[in-house]
Amino acid sequence: MHPDVHLLLHHQRAAALHAAAPPRPAPARAPRTLRTRLGWTLVELGLRLATAPPRLGHGV
């Protein structure tokens, strides 16, 4: 099958499925303040661990 025909059929099928689907209410989202702060804290910790100078010496 030619790629353009395949893509056209895909778009038509997707539009038909979308039109036939029942409407869904948007999910309620809680504020992400704590989640965002925790995420950035973990990113900062990871960056500190990744950029920390290697510890040389064994028991010195």
GROMACS .gro file of C-alpha atoms in nm:
model
   60
    1MET     CA    1   0.000   0.000   0.000
    2HIS     CA    2   0.129   0.344  -0.087
    3PRO     CA    3   0.235   0.539   0.227
    4ASP     CA    4   0.014   0.838   0.143
    5VAL     CA    5  -0.293   0.614   0.108
    6HIS     CA    6  -0.209   0.437   0.431
    7LEU     CA    7  -0.176   0.770   0.612
    8LEU     CA    8  -0.505   0.897   0.469
    9LEU     CA    9  -0.687   0.581   0.582
   10HIS     CA   10  -0.529   0.612   0.925
   11HIS     CA   11  -0.649   0.971   0.964
   12GLN     CA   12  -0.999   0.880   0.848
   13ARG     CA   13  -1.020   0.586   1.091
   14ALA     CA   14  -0.887   0.795   1.379
   15ALA     CA   15  -1.141   1.070   1.307
   16ALA     CA   16  -1.423   0.815   1.297
   17LEU     CA   17  -1.315   0.661   1.627
   18HIS     CA   18  -1.281   1.003   1.785
   19ALA     CA   19  -1.630   1.104   1.669
   20ALA     CA   20  -1.783   0.780   1.798
   21ALA     CA   21  -1.621   0.797   2.140
   22PRO     CA   22  -1.839   0.922   2.426
   23PRO     CA   23  -1.731   1.256   2.573
   24ARG     CA   24  -1.515   1.227   2.882
   25PRO     CA   25  -1.496   1.486   3.157
   26ALA     CA   26  -1.154   1.634   3.209
   27PRO     CA   27  -0.980   1.478   3.511
   28ALA     CA   28  -0.956   1.697   3.816
   29ARG     CA   29  -0.596   1.788   3.887
   30ALA     CA   30  -0.462   1.876   4.226
   31PRO     CA   31  -0.212   2.157   4.257
   32ARG     CA   32   0.137   2.030   4.187
   33THR     CA   33   0.321   2.248   4.433
   34LEU     CA   34   0.451   1.966   4.655
   35ARG     CA   35   0.512   1.734   4.359
   36THR     CA   36   0.701   2.005   4.172
   37ARG     CA   37   0.914   2.095   4.473
   38LEU     CA   38   0.998   1.731   4.540
   39GLY     CA   39   1.086   1.675   4.173
   40TRP     CA   40   1.321   1.971   4.157
   41THR     CA   41   1.480   1.867   4.486
   42LEU     CA   42   1.551   1.522   4.341
   43VAL     CA   43   1.694   1.678   4.026
   44GLU     CA   44   1.921   1.900   4.234
   45LEU     CA   45   2.036   1.604   4.443
   46GLY     CA   46   2.108   1.401   4.131
   47LEU     CA   47   2.309   1.683   3.979
   48ARG     CA   48   2.512   1.722   4.297
   49LEU     CA   49   2.587   1.350   4.300
   50ALA     CA   50   2.675   1.347   3.931
   51THR     CA   51   2.909   1.647   3.953
   52ALA     CA   52   3.073   1.560   4.287
   53PRO     CA   53   3.449   1.510   4.259
   54PRO     CA   54   3.549   1.145   4.289
   55ARG     CA   55   3.681   1.044   4.628
   56LEU     CA   56   4.031   0.909   4.597
   57GLY     CA   57   4.214   0.713   4.861
   58HIS     CA   58   4.119   0.407   5.054
   59GLY     CA   59   4.088   0.470   5.424
   60VAL     CA   60   4.323   0.767   5.426
   0.00000   0.00000   0.00000
